[in-house]
Each structure stands twice: as structure tokens, then as C-alpha cells.
PDB file of C-alpha atoms in Angstrom:
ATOM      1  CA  UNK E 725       1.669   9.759   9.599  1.00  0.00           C
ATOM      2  CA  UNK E 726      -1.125  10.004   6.680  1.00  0.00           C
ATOM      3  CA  UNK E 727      -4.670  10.924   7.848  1.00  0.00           C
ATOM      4  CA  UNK E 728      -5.774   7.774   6.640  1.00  0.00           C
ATOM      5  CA  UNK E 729      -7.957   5.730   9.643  1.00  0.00           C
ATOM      6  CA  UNK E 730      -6.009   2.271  10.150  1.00  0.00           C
ATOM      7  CA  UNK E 731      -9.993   1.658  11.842  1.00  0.00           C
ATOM      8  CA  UNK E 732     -10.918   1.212   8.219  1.00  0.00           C
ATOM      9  CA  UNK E 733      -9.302  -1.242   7.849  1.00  0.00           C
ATOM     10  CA  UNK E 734      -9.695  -3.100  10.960  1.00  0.00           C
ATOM     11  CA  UNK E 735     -13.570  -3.019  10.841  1.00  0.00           C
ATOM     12  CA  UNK E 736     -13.323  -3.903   6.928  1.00  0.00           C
ATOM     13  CA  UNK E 737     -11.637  -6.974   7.996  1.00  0.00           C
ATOM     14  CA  UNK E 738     -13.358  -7.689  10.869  1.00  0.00           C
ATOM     15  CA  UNK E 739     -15.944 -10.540   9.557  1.00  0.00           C
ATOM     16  CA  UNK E 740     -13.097 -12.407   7.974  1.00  0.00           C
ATOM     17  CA  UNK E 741     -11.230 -12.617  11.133  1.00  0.00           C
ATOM     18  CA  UNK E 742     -14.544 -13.672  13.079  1.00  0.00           C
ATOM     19  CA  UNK E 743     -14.243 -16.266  10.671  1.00  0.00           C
ATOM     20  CA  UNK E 744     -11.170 -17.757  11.742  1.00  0.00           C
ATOM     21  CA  UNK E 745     -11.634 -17.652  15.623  1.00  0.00           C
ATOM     22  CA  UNK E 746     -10.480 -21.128  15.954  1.00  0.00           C
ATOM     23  CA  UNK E 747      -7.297 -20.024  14.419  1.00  0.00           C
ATOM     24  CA  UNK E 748      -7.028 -16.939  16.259  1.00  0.00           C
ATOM     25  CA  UNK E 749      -7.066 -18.953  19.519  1.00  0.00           C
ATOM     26  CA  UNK E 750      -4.365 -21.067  18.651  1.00  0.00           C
ATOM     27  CA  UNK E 751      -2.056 -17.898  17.425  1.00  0.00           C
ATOM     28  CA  UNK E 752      -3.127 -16.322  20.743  1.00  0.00           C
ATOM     29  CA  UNK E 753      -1.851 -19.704  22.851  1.00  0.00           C
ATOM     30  CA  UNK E 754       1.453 -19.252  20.905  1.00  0.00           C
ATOM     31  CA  UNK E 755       1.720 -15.870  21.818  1.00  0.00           C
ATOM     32  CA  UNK E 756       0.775 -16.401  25.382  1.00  0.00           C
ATOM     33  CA  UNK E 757       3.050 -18.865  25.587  1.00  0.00           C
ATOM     34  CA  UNK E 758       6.110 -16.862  24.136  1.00  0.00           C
ATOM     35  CA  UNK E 759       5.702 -13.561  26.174  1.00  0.00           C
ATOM     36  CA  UNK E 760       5.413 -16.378  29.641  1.00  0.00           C
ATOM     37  CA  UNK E 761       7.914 -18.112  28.523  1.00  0.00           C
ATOM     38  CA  UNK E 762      10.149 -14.464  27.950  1.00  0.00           C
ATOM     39  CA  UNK E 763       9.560 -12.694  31.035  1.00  0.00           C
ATOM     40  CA  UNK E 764       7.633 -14.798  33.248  1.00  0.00           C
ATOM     41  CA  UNK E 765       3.978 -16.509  33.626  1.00  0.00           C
ATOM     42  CA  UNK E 766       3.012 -13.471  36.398  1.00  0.00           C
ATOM     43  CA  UNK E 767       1.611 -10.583  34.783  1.00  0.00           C
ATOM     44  CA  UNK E 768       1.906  -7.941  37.069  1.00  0.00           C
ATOM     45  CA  UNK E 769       5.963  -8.528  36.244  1.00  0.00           C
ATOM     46  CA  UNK E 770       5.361  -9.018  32.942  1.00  0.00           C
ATOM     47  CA  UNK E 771       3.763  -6.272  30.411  1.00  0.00           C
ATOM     48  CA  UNK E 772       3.687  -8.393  26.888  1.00  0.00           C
ATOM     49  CA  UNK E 773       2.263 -11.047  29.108  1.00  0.00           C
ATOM     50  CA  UNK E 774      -0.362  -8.811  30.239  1.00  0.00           C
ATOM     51  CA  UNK E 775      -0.739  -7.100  26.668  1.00  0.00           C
ATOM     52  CA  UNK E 776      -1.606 -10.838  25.174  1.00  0.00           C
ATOM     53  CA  UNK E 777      -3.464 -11.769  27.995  1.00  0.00           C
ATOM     54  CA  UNK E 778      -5.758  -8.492  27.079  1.00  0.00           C
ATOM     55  CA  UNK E 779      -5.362  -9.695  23.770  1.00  0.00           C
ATOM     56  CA  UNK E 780      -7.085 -12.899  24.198  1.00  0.00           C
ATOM     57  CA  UNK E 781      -9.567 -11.512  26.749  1.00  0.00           C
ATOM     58  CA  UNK E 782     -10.704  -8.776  23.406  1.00  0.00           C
ATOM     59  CA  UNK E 783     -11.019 -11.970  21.638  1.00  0.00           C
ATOM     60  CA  UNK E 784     -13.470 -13.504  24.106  1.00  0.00           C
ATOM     61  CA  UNK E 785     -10.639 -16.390  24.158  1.00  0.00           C
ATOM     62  CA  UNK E 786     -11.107 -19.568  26.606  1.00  0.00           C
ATOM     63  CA  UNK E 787      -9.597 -18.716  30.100  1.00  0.00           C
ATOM     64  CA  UNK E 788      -8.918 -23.371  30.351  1.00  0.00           C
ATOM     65  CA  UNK E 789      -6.518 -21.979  26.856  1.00  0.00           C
ATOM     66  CA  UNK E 790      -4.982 -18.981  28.473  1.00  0.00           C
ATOM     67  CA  UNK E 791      -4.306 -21.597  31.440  1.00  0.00           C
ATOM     68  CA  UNK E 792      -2.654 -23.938  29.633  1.00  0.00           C
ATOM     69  CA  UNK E 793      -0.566 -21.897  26.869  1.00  0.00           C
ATOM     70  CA  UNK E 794       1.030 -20.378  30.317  1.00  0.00           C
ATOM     71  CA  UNK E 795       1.497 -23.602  31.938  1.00  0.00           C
ATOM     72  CA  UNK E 796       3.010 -24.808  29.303  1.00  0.00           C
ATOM     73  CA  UNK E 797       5.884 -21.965  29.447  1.00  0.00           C
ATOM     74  CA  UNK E 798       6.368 -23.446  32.546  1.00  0.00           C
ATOM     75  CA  UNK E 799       7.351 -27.235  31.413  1.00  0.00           C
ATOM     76  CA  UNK E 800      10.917 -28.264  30.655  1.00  0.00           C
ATOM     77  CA  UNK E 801       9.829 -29.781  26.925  1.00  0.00           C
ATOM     78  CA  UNK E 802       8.294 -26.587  25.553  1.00  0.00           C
ATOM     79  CA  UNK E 803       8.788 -26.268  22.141  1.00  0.00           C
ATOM     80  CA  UNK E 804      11.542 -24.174  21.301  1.00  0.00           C
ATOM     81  CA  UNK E 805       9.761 -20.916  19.081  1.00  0.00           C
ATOM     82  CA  UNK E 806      11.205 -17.785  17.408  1.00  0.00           C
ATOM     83  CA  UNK E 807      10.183 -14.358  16.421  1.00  0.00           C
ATOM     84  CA  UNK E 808      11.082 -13.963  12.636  1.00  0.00           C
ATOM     85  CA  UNK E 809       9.904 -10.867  10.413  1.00  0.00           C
ATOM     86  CA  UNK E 810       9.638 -11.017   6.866  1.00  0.00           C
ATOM     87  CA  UNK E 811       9.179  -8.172   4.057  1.00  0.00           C
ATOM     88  CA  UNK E 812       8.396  -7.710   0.805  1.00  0.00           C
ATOM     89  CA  UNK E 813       5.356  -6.186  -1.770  1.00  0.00           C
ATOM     90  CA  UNK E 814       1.792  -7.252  -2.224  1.00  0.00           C
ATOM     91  CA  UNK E 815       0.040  -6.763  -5.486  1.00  0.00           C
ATOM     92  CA  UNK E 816       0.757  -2.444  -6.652  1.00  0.00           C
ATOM     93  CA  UNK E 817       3.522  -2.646  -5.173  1.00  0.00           C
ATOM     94  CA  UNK E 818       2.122  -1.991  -1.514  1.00  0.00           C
ATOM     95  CA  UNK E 819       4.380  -2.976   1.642  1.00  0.00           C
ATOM     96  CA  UNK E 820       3.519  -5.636   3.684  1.00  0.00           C
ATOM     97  CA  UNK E 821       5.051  -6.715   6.999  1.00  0.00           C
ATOM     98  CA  UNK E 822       4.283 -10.485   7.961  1.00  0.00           C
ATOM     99  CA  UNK E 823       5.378 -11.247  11.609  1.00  0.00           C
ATOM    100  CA  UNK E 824       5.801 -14.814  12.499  1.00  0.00           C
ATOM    101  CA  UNK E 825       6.396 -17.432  15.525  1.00  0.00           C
ATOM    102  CA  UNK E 826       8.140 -20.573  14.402  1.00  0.00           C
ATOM    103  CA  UNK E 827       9.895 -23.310  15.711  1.00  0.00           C
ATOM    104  CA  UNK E 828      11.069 -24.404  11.692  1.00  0.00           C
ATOM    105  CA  UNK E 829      12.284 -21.652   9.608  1.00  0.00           C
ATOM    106  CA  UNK E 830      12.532 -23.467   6.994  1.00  0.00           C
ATOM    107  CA  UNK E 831       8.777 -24.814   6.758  1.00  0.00           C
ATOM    108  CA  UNK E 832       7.523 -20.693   7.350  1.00  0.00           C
ATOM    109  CA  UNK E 833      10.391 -19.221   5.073  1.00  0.00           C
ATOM    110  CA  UNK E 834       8.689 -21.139   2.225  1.00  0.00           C
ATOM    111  CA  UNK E 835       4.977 -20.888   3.340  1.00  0.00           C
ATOM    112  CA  UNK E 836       4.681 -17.176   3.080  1.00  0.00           C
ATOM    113  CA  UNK E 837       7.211 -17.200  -0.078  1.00  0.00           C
ATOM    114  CA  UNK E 838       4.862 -19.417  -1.807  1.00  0.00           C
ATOM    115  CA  UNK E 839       1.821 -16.618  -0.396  1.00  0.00           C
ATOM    116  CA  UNK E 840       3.374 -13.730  -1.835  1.00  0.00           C
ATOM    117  CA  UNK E 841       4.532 -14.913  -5.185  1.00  0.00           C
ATOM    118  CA  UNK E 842       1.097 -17.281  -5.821  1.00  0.00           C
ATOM    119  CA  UNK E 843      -0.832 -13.688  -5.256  1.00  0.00           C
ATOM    120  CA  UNK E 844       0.907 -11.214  -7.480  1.00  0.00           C
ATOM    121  CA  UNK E 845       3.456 -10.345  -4.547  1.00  0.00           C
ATOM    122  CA  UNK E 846       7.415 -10.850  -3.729  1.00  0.00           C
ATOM    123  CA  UNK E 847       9.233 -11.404  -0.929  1.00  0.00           C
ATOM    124  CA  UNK E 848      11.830  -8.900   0.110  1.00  0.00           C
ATOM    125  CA  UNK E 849      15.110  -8.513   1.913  1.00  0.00           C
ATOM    126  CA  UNK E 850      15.256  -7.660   5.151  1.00  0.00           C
ATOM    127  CA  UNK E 851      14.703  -4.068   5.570  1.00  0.00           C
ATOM    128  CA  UNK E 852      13.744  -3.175   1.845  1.00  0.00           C
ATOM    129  CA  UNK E 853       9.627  -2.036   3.634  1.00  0.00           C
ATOM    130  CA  UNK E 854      10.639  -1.826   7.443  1.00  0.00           C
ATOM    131  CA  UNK E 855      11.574   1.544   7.647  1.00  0.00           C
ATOM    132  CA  UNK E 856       8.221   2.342   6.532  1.00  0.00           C
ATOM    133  CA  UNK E 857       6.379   1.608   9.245  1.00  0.00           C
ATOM    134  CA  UNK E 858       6.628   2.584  12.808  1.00  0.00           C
ATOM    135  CA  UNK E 859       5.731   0.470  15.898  1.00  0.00           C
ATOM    136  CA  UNK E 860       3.162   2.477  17.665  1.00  0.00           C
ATOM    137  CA  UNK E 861       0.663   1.975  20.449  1.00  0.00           C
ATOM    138  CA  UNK E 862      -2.782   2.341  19.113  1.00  0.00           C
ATOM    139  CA  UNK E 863      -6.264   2.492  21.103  1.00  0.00           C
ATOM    140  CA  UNK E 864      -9.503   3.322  19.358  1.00  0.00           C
ATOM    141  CA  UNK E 865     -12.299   4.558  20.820  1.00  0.00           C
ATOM    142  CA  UNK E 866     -15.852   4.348  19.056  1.00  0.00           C
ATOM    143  CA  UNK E 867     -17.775   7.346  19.036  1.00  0.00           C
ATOM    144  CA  UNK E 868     -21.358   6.290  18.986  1.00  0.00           C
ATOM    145  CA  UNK E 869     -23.441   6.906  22.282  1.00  0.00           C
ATOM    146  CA  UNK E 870     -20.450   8.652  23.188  1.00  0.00           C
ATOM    147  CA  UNK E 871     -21.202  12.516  24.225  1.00  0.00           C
ATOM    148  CA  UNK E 872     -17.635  13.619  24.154  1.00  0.00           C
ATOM    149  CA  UNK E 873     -16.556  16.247  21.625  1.00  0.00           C
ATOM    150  CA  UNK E 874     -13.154  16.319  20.198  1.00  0.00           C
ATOM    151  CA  UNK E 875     -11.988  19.019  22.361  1.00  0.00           C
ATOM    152  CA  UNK E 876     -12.550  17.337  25.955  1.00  0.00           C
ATOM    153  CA  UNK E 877     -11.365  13.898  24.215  1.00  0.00           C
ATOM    154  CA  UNK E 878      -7.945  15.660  22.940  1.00  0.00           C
ATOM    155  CA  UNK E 879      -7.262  16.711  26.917  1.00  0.00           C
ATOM    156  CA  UNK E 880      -7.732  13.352  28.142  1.00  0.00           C
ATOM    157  CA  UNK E 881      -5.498  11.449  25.322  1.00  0.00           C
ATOM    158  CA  UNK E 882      -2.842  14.368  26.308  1.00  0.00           C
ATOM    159  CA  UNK E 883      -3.170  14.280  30.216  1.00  0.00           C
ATOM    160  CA  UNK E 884      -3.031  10.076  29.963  1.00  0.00           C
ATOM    161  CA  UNK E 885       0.439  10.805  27.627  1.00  0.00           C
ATOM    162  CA  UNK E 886      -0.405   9.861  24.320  1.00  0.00           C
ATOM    163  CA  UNK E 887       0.934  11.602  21.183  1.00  0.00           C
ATOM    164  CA  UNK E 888      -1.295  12.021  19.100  1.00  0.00           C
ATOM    165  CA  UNK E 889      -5.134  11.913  18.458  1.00  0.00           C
ATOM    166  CA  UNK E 890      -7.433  11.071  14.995  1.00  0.00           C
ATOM    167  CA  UNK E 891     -10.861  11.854  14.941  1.00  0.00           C
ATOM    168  CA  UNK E 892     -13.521  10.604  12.372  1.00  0.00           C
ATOM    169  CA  UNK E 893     -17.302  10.631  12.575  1.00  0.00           C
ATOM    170  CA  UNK E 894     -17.349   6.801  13.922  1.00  0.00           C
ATOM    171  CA  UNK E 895     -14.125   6.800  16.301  1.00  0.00           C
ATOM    172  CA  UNK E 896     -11.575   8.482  18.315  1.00  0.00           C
ATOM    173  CA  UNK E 897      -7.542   6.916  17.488  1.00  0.00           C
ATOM    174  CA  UNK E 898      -4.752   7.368  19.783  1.00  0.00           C
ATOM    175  CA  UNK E 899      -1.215   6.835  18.807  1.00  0.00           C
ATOM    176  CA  UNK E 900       1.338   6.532  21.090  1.00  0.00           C
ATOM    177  CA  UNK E 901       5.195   5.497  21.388  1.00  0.00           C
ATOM    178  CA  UNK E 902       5.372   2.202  22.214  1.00  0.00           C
ATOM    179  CA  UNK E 903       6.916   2.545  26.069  1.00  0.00           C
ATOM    180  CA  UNK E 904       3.922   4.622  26.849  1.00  0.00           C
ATOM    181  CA  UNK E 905       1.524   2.574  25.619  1.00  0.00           C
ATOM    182  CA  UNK E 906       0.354   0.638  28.860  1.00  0.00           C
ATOM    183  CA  UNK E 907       0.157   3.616  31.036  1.00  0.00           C
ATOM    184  CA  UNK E 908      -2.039   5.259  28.385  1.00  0.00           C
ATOM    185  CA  UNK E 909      -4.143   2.781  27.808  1.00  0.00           C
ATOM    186  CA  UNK E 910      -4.791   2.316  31.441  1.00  0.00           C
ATOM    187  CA  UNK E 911      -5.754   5.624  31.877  1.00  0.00           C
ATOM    188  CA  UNK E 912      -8.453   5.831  29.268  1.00  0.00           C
ATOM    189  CA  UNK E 913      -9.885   2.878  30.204  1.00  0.00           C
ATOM    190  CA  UNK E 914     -10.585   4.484  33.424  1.00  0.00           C
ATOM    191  CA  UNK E 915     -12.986   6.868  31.164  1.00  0.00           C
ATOM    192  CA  UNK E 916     -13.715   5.039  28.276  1.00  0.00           C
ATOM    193  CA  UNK E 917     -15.020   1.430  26.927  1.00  0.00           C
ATOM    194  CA  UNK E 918     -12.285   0.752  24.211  1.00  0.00           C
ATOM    195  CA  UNK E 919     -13.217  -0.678  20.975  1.00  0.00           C
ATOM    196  CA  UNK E 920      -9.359  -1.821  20.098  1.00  0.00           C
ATOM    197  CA  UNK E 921      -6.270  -1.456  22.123  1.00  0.00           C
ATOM    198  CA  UNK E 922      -2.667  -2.826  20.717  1.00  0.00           C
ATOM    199  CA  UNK E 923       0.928  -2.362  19.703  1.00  0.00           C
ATOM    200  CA  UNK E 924       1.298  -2.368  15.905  1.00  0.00           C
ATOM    201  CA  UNK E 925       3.178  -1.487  12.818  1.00  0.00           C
ATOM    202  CA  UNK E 926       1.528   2.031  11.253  1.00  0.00           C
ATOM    203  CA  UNK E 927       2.473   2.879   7.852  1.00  0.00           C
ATOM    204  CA  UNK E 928       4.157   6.231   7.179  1.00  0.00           C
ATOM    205  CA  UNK E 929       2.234   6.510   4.485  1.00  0.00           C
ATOM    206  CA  UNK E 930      -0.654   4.567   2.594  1.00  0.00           C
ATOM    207  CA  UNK E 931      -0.915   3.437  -0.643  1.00  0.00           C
ATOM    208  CA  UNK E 932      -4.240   2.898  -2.028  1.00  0.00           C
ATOM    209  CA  UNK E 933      -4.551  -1.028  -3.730  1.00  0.00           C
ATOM    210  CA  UNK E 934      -5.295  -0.535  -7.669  1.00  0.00           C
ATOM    211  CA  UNK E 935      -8.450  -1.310  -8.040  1.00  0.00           C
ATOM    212  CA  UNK E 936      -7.978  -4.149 -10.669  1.00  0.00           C
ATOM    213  CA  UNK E 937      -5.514  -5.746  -7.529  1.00  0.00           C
ATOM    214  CA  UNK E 938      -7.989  -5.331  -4.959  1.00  0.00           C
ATOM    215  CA  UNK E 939      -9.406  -8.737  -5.178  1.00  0.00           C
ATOM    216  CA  UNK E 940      -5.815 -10.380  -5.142  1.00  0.00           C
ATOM    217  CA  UNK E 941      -4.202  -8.042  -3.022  1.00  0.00           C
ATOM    218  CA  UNK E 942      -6.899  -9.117   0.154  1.00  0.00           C
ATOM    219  CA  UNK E 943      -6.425 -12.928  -0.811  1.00  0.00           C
ATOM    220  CA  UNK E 944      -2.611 -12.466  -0.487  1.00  0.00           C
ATOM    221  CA  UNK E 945      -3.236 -11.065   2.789  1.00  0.00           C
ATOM    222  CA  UNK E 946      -5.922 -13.784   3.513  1.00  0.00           C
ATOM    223  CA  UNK E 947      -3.562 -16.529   3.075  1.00  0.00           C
ATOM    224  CA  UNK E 948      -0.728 -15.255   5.060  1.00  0.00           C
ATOM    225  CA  UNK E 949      -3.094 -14.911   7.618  1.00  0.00           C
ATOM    226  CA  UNK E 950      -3.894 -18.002   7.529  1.00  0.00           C
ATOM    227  CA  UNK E 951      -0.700 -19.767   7.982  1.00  0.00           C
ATOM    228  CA  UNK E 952      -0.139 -21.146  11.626  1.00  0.00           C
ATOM    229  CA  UNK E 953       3.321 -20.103  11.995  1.00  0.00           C
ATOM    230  CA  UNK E 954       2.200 -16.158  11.063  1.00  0.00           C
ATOM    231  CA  UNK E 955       0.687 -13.804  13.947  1.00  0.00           C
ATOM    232  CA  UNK E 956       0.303 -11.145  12.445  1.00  0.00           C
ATOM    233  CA  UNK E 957       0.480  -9.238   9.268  1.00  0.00           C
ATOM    234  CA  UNK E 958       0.620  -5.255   8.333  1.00  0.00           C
ATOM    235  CA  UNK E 959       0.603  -3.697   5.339  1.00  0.00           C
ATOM    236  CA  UNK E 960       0.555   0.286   3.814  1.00  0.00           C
ATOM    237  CA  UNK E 961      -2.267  -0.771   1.676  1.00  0.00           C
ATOM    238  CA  UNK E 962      -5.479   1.300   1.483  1.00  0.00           C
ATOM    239  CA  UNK E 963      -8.190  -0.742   0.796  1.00  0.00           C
ATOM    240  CA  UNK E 964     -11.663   0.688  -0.649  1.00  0.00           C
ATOM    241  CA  UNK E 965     -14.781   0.709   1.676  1.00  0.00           C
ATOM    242  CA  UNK E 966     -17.586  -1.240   1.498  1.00  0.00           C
TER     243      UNK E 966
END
């Protein structure tokens, strides 16, 4: 793993994602509705039930459209979605990972073709950027107002079983393998407000974006985003600050 802060990149996305709230809700539901429709509309006996439900809670989602994503797991004429991963390069040549929920391949299969190639991008086999990334737990944990020094912060992300531990000047970042990641995120929490907690894709290494693809690289990104059928996308780009 590069030193490079994924928190970067999820604060300098954050205002375009407040933007699409309404959106986010409705990815959320689908989610929701998946993981209860999996393993169950109890959380206690369900963990990616109770990761989405924390999830939605992070996104200040209604609890009437937690309520009803769930009870709809529950009905005999649920729609019928799947999990589908696709691959391929943004603008530079930079990795991207687009996961989606469907219940028409077809109709996504040609939506986030269309993204990719309208934006300077291509869409890839399967496998040709997977084994780039790793699926990690990750849990950041802003540092202002917080009097904790690297040192006493390091012993509690090791005693709560994470593996590693990223420190800038605006946040602490926690990795951890993806089994773990519940109990360790319990455990800080017991210590700590958390500014992000979630399983993800982290790059193995980033790429920074050209800065004459900048501009086309984020609307690529933007309109994959975008689609309903896609919940979410990763990518090994490194994208300038603000």
C-alpha cells in the first residue's frame, strides 16, 4: 500500500456526493435490501445488514426508507437483483473498479460502457485492474479537537486488531482485513467519534490523473456514479487537491 491518503479523496469528493443525496438514498435502499434479502432482515445475525444499515445511518438516511427497503426483502415479488463488477481504464490509463446491483445486465453492461468510452476511458475484461486493488476495512478518524498523539492512537488501532495505521495532519486511517473489520470498528468507536467507517477496494498503488485528464477523468467518474444500477465505484487515481 502507497502512502497516499484515500481521505483525499473522499473529502475532495465530498460536496459532489452531498449533491446527489436523493440518489444516494435510493442506492442505499438497494443495498439494504440485498444484504436482508442475503442473510436475513435481523441485524444482530446479519453483519452486511448491519454494515449498510450503518451505512445509511452515516448518510443521515430516512429510518420510514431503511423500513421499507427491509420489508421489502421480506415480500415474495422482490425484484430479483445481482452483484456484477466491471473493470477497465479511466482517462491516463488509471484503474477503475465500478461495482453494480442490477436486475438487467444488459441495460448496466451498456450504461457504464457508454461512461467509459464517452470520457476518454475503456472497459476491460474481467480481471485485467482487479488484482490491483485489495478489499480492505477502512475507518478514519479526524484529528481536529482530538488530543491523541500518534503513539497512544497506534496502541489502540493494534489492541482493537487492525493492521495497519496512516497518520496525516487532518486524520488518523485504519486498514484492516476485511473479517476483522466489524470487531475493529466496534472497538474504536468505544474511544473515538469516526469520521468514515467502510469496506472498500484500496489501490496497491496510485496513479496520479495527468493533469490535462483531470477534468475528464472526474466526469467519467461522475457519470458512473450516477447511474442507478452502480453502487459504487473505485479507482487508483490520484486526484490533485483543491
Amino acid at each position: 500500500m502507497s502512502g497516499h491518503s484515500k481521505w483525499n479523496n473522499i473529502q475532495g469528493r465530498k460536496n459532489a456526493q452531498d449533491a446527489k443525496r436523493g440518489k444516494i438514498f435510493q442506492k442505499l435502499s438497494r443495498e439494504i435490501y440485498m444484504a436482508a434479502r442475503s442473510g436475513g432482515p435481523d441485524p444482530d445475525g446479519n453483519p452486511q445488514l448491519r454494515l449498510m444499515l450503518d451505512k445509511a445511518r452515516a448518510a443521515n438516511m430516512p429510518k420510514d426508507n431503511v423500513k421499507r427497503a427491509i420489508d421489502k426483502s421480506t415480500g415474495a415479488d422482490g425484484a430479483n437483483y445481482e452483484e456484477i463488477t466491471y473493470e477497465g481504464y479511466g482517462p491516463g490509463g488509471v484503474a477503475v473498479l465500478v461495482h453494480a446491483l442490477t436486475d438487467n445486465r444488459n441495460r448496466t453492461a451498456s450504461a457504464v460502457r457508454a461512461d467509459f468510452t464517452r470520457n476518454g476511458g475503456n472497459l476491460g475484461e474481467t480481471g485485467s485492474v482487479s488484482f490491483m486493488f485489495d478489499r480492505r476495512g477502512y475507518i478514519a478518524i479526524a484529528r481536529e479537537g482530538l488530543d491523541v498523539d500518534e503513539d497512544q492512537m497506534f496502541e489502540d488501532v493494534i489492541d482493537a486488531g487492525a493492521e495497519d495505521l496512516q497518520t496525516s495532519d487532518d486524520v488518523f486511517e485504519i486498514y484492516t482485513d476485511p473479517k476483522d473489520f466489524t470487531a475493529v470498528r466496534d472497538a474504536l468507536e468505544k474511544k473515538y467519534d469516526l469520521a468514515n467507517a467502510e469496506l472498500t477496494m484500496i489501490p496497491k498503488n496510485y496513479v496520479p490523473v495527468p493533469a490535462d485528464k483531470v477534468e475528464q477523468f472526474e466526469r467519467m467518474v461522475d457519470r458512473l456514479e450516477d447511474e442507478d444500477d452502480v453502487s459504487e465505484v473505485y479507482h487508483a487515481g490520484e486526484l490533485p487537491e483543491d
